[in-house]
Amino acid sequence: MSVEQYAVGLRSLHVRLFNALQPEDVLAVAHRSSAAYLRSSAFLLTPVGTFLAASADLAFWTVSVLLHAAALDGQQMRGAGHTSPPAVNFVQLYQRLVELLVALVRLNDLHGAVAVHRGLHHPILQRVTAQPRVVALLPASTLQNVAHLHGIFRACGAGKATSEDALENYMRGLPDTDVHPLLPPLQHYLGRLTRLSREVPSFLSLRTDEFCPPSRPEENAREIVVVHWRKYMLLDRVVCQLTAQQLEARPRAMNKAFETHFTQQKRRIISDYWQLAGMANSFLSAL
């Protein structure tokens, strides 16, 4: 299966999952954003949970297949007495995954692109890609693509208003949205909604004399509680934005062949931290 076919298959899967969720449910998740709830089966079985889980699966799949390739390289280098070319499988697969990341960006599947980006920047994987011998084997164009897209996606889900400008600016100027409607990175919107819910009060206390002076000097000013309407306007704007994106990204026929293939791939994912670290160490010790 080519990189382009993989990207098209992932986009088809993500469109189907995106259209299954209700934007109002995203707002509800932002209000219940505790780690325990987000890890619970009750959440993971919801449409929002399923959509986010697809992103997490793709990120772990990226890490897992790359470190499998690295471990295989380590075995081959030790078996050949360090006479074979280093990191052949890892470098080839890393290039293909960067091509997949670029292809997802071109298809405006930012939900999938953010997942692959996160996988490529997993802490254990970065120990491997930081090795000078590995960097020297990677084409300059591959490294440039990774650096450029990292500048756009690194803040996704970080919940920091000042660090999300690059992603916001990129989404405002997306090309080919008439052909490939945007599939948004839901973590970005959840971060915005969570930040609004936590940092902006729902009600404000104001003095009556801030609106107008007392009609008579002997009248005493008093405090009243008012709804912070701007907060709810901003929350509603995010929900409306997601609704509009759903209307544009109409699902097509389910790509059963790809989804079956990718489900089989996911069954082989290794997500245990220590297993991943062991695979990386096996490669690094042979490098």
Coordinates of C-alpha atoms in Angstrom, one line a residue:
M1 CA 0.0 0.0 0.0
S2 CA 1.4 3.4 -1.0
V3 CA 1.8 6.4 1.3
E4 CA -0.9 8.2 -0.6
Q5 CA -3.3 5.3 -0.2
Y6 CA -2.6 5.1 3.5
A7 CA -3.3 8.8 3.9
V8 CA -6.6 8.6 1.9
G9 CA -7.6 5.6 4.0
L10 CA -6.8 7.4 7.3
R11 CA -8.7 10.5 6.2
S12 CA -11.8 8.4 5.3
L13 CA -11.7 6.7 8.7
H14 CA -11.3 10.1 10.5
V15 CA -14.1 11.7 8.5
R16 CA -16.5 8.9 9.6
L17 CA -15.5 9.2 13.2
F18 CA -15.7 13.0 13.2
N19 CA -19.2 13.0 11.8
A20 CA -20.4 10.6 14.5
L21 CA -19.7 13.0 17.4
Q22 CA -21.9 15.9 18.6
P23 CA -20.0 19.2 19.0
E24 CA -21.9 19.9 22.2
D25 CA -20.4 16.8 23.6
V26 CA -16.9 18.3 23.1
L27 CA -18.0 21.1 25.4
A28 CA -19.2 18.6 28.0
V29 CA -15.8 16.9 27.9
A30 CA -14.0 20.2 28.5
H31 CA -16.1 20.6 31.7
R32 CA -15.1 17.0 32.8
S33 CA -11.5 17.0 31.8
S34 CA -10.1 15.1 34.7
A35 CA -7.4 12.5 33.8
A36 CA -9.5 9.7 35.5
Y37 CA -12.5 10.5 33.4
L38 CA -10.6 10.7 30.1
R39 CA -9.1 7.3 30.8
S40 CA -12.4 5.7 31.8
S41 CA -14.2 3.2 29.5
A42 CA -17.3 5.4 29.9
F43 CA -15.5 8.1 28.0
L44 CA -13.6 6.0 25.5
L45 CA -16.9 4.4 24.3
T46 CA -18.4 7.8 23.5
P47 CA -18.0 9.3 19.9
V48 CA -15.7 12.0 21.2
G49 CA -13.6 9.4 23.0
T50 CA -13.5 7.2 19.9
F51 CA -12.3 10.1 17.8
L52 CA -9.6 11.0 20.2
A53 CA -8.6 7.3 20.6
A54 CA -8.0 7.1 16.9
S55 CA -5.5 9.9 17.2
A56 CA -3.7 8.2 20.2
D57 CA -3.7 4.9 18.3
L58 CA -2.1 6.5 15.2
A59 CA 0.6 8.2 17.4
F60 CA 1.5 4.9 19.2
W61 CA 1.4 3.0 15.8
T62 CA 4.0 5.5 14.5
V63 CA 6.2 5.0 17.5
S64 CA 5.8 1.2 17.6
V65 CA 6.6 0.5 13.9
L66 CA 9.6 2.8 14.0
L67 CA 11.1 1.2 17.0
H68 CA 10.4 -2.2 15.6
A69 CA 12.4 -1.2 12.6
A70 CA 15.2 0.2 14.9
A71 CA 15.3 -3.1 16.9
L72 CA 15.5 -5.1 13.6
D73 CA 18.4 -2.9 12.5
G74 CA 20.1 -3.5 15.8
Q75 CA 19.9 -7.3 15.4
Q76 CA 21.2 -7.1 11.8
M77 CA 24.1 -4.9 12.7
R78 CA 25.2 -7.2 15.5
G79 CA 24.7 -10.3 13.4
A80 CA 26.8 -8.8 10.6
G81 CA 29.6 -7.7 12.9
H82 CA 28.8 -4.0 12.2
T83 CA 29.7 -4.5 8.5
S84 CA 26.1 -3.9 7.3
P85 CA 24.9 -0.3 6.7
P86 CA 23.5 1.2 9.9
A87 CA 19.8 1.9 10.5
V88 CA 18.6 0.9 7.0
N89 CA 15.1 -0.1 8.0
F90 CA 14.6 2.7 10.4
V91 CA 15.7 5.4 8.0
Q92 CA 13.5 4.1 5.2
L93 CA 10.5 3.8 7.4
Y94 CA 11.1 7.2 9.0
Q95 CA 11.1 8.8 5.5
R96 CA 7.8 7.0 4.7
L97 CA 6.2 8.2 7.9
V98 CA 7.2 11.8 7.2
E99 CA 5.8 11.4 3.7
L100 CA 2.6 10.2 5.4
L101 CA 2.5 13.2 7.7
V102 CA 3.0 15.6 4.7
A103 CA 0.2 13.7 2.7
L104 CA -2.2 14.0 5.6
V105 CA -1.5 17.8 5.8
R106 CA -2.1 18.1 2.0
L107 CA -5.5 16.3 2.5
N108 CA -6.2 18.7 5.4
D109 CA -6.6 15.8 7.8
L110 CA -5.0 17.7 10.7
H111 CA -6.5 15.2 13.2
G112 CA -4.3 12.5 11.6
A113 CA -1.3 14.8 11.0
V114 CA -1.1 15.8 14.6
A115 CA -1.2 12.2 15.7
V116 CA 1.7 11.2 13.4
H117 CA 3.6 14.3 14.5
R118 CA 3.2 13.4 18.1
G119 CA 4.5 9.9 17.4
L120 CA 7.5 11.2 15.6
H121 CA 8.3 13.4 18.6
H122 CA 7.8 10.7 21.3
P123 CA 10.6 11.1 23.9
I124 CA 12.0 7.6 23.4
L125 CA 12.0 8.0 19.6
Q126 CA 13.8 11.3 19.9
R127 CA 16.7 9.6 21.6
V128 CA 17.1 7.6 18.4
T129 CA 16.6 10.5 16.0
A130 CA 19.0 12.7 17.9
Q131 CA 21.9 10.4 17.2
P132 CA 24.4 12.1 14.7
R133 CA 24.8 8.8 12.7
V134 CA 21.1 8.6 12.2
V135 CA 20.7 12.3 11.4
A136 CA 23.4 12.0 8.8
L137 CA 21.5 9.3 7.0
L138 CA 18.2 11.2 6.7
P139 CA 17.6 13.4 3.6
A140 CA 17.7 17.1 4.2
S141 CA 14.2 17.4 2.8
T142 CA 12.8 15.0 5.4
L143 CA 14.4 16.9 8.2
Q144 CA 13.1 20.2 6.8
N145 CA 9.6 18.9 6.6
V146 CA 9.7 17.7 10.2
A147 CA 11.1 21.0 11.5
H148 CA 8.5 23.0 9.5
L149 CA 5.5 21.0 10.7
H150 CA 6.8 20.9 14.2
G151 CA 6.6 24.7 14.3
I152 CA 2.8 24.4 13.4
F153 CA 1.7 21.4 15.5
R154 CA 3.9 21.5 18.6
A155 CA 1.3 23.6 20.5
C156 CA -1.7 21.4 19.7
G157 CA -3.5 20.6 22.9
A158 CA -1.0 22.5 25.0
G159 CA -3.7 24.8 26.3
K160 CA -1.5 27.9 26.0
A161 CA -3.0 30.8 24.1
T162 CA 0.3 32.4 23.2
S163 CA 1.7 29.2 21.7
E164 CA -1.2 28.2 19.5
D165 CA -1.0 31.2 17.1
A166 CA 1.0 29.2 14.4
L167 CA -1.7 26.5 14.3
E168 CA -4.6 29.0 14.2
N169 CA -2.9 31.0 11.4
Y170 CA -2.3 27.8 9.5
M171 CA -5.9 26.7 9.7
R172 CA -7.1 30.1 8.6
G173 CA -5.1 29.8 5.3
L174 CA -5.7 26.2 4.5
P175 CA -5.5 25.4 0.7
D176 CA -8.0 23.2 -1.2
T177 CA -10.7 23.1 1.5
D178 CA -13.3 22.9 -1.3
V179 CA -11.8 19.5 -2.3
H180 CA -10.5 18.4 1.1
P181 CA -12.5 20.0 3.9
L182 CA -10.7 20.5 7.2
L183 CA -10.6 17.6 9.7
P184 CA -9.7 19.6 12.8
P185 CA -7.3 18.5 15.5
L186 CA -9.8 18.1 18.3
Q187 CA -7.2 18.4 21.0
H188 CA -6.7 22.0 20.0
Y189 CA -10.4 22.8 20.5
L190 CA -10.5 20.9 23.7
G191 CA -7.6 22.9 25.0
R192 CA -9.3 26.2 24.1
L193 CA -12.6 25.1 25.7
T194 CA -10.9 23.8 28.9
R195 CA -8.8 27.0 29.2
L196 CA -12.0 29.1 28.9
S197 CA -13.8 26.9 31.4
R198 CA -11.1 27.0 34.0
E199 CA -9.6 30.5 33.6
V200 CA -12.6 32.7 32.8
P201 CA -15.3 33.1 35.5
S202 CA -18.9 32.3 34.6
F203 CA -20.3 35.2 36.7
L204 CA -19.0 38.6 37.6
S205 CA -19.7 40.9 40.5
L206 CA -20.3 44.5 39.5
R207 CA -21.3 47.7 41.4
T208 CA -24.4 49.4 40.2
D209 CA -22.7 52.8 40.0
E210 CA -20.4 51.3 37.4
F211 CA -23.3 51.4 35.0
C212 CA -24.7 54.8 35.9
P213 CA -24.4 57.2 38.8
P214 CA -27.1 57.1 41.5
S215 CA -30.1 59.3 40.6
R216 CA -29.9 60.7 44.1
P217 CA -26.7 61.2 46.1
E218 CA -28.2 59.5 49.2
E219 CA -28.6 56.3 47.3
N220 CA -25.9 53.7 48.1
A221 CA -24.3 51.7 45.4
R222 CA -24.6 48.0 45.7
E223 CA -23.1 44.9 44.1
I224 CA -24.9 42.7 41.7
V225 CA -24.0 39.4 40.0
V226 CA -24.1 39.2 36.2
V227 CA -23.5 36.4 33.7
H228 CA -20.2 36.6 31.9
W229 CA -21.8 36.7 28.5
R230 CA -18.5 36.9 26.6
K231 CA -17.3 33.6 28.0
Y232 CA -20.4 31.8 26.8
M233 CA -20.2 33.6 23.4
L234 CA -16.6 32.3 23.0
L235 CA -17.7 28.7 24.0
D236 CA -20.6 28.8 21.6
R237 CA -18.3 30.1 18.8
V238 CA -16.0 27.0 19.2
V239 CA -19.1 24.6 19.1
C240 CA -20.4 26.4 16.0
Q241 CA -17.0 26.2 14.3
L242 CA -17.0 22.4 14.9
T243 CA -20.6 22.1 13.6
A244 CA -19.7 24.0 10.4
Q245 CA -16.6 21.8 9.9
Q246 CA -18.9 18.7 10.2
L247 CA -21.2 20.0 7.6
E248 CA -18.4 20.5 5.2
A249 CA -16.7 17.1 5.8
R250 CA -19.4 14.8 4.6
P251 CA -18.5 11.1 5.1
R252 CA -18.1 8.9 2.0
A253 CA -18.5 5.1 1.7
M254 CA -16.6 3.2 4.4
N255 CA -13.2 2.0 3.2
K256 CA -13.6 -1.5 4.7
A257 CA -10.4 -2.9 3.2
F258 CA -8.2 -0.2 4.7
E259 CA -10.0 -0.2 8.1
T260 CA -9.6 -4.0 8.4
H261 CA -5.9 -3.7 7.4
F262 CA -5.2 -0.9 9.9
T263 CA -7.1 -2.7 12.7
Q264 CA -4.8 -5.7 12.2
Q265 CA -1.8 -3.3 12.3
K266 CA -3.0 -1.8 15.6
R267 CA -3.2 -5.2 17.2
R268 CA 0.6 -5.3 17.0
I269 CA 1.2 -1.9 18.6
I270 CA 3.5 -1.9 21.5
S271 CA 2.6 1.0 23.9
D272 CA 4.4 -0.1 27.0
Y273 CA 7.1 2.4 27.9
W274 CA 9.7 0.0 29.0
Q275 CA 9.3 -2.3 26.0
L276 CA 9.7 0.7 23.7
A277 CA 12.7 1.8 25.7
G278 CA 14.2 -1.7 25.4
M279 CA 13.8 -1.6 21.6
A280 CA 15.5 1.8 21.4
N281 CA 18.3 0.6 23.6
S282 CA 18.8 -2.5 21.5
F283 CA 19.3 -0.3 18.5
L284 CA 21.5 2.4 20.2
S285 CA 23.8 -0.2 21.7
A286 CA 24.5 -1.7 18.2
L287 CA 24.8 1.7 16.4

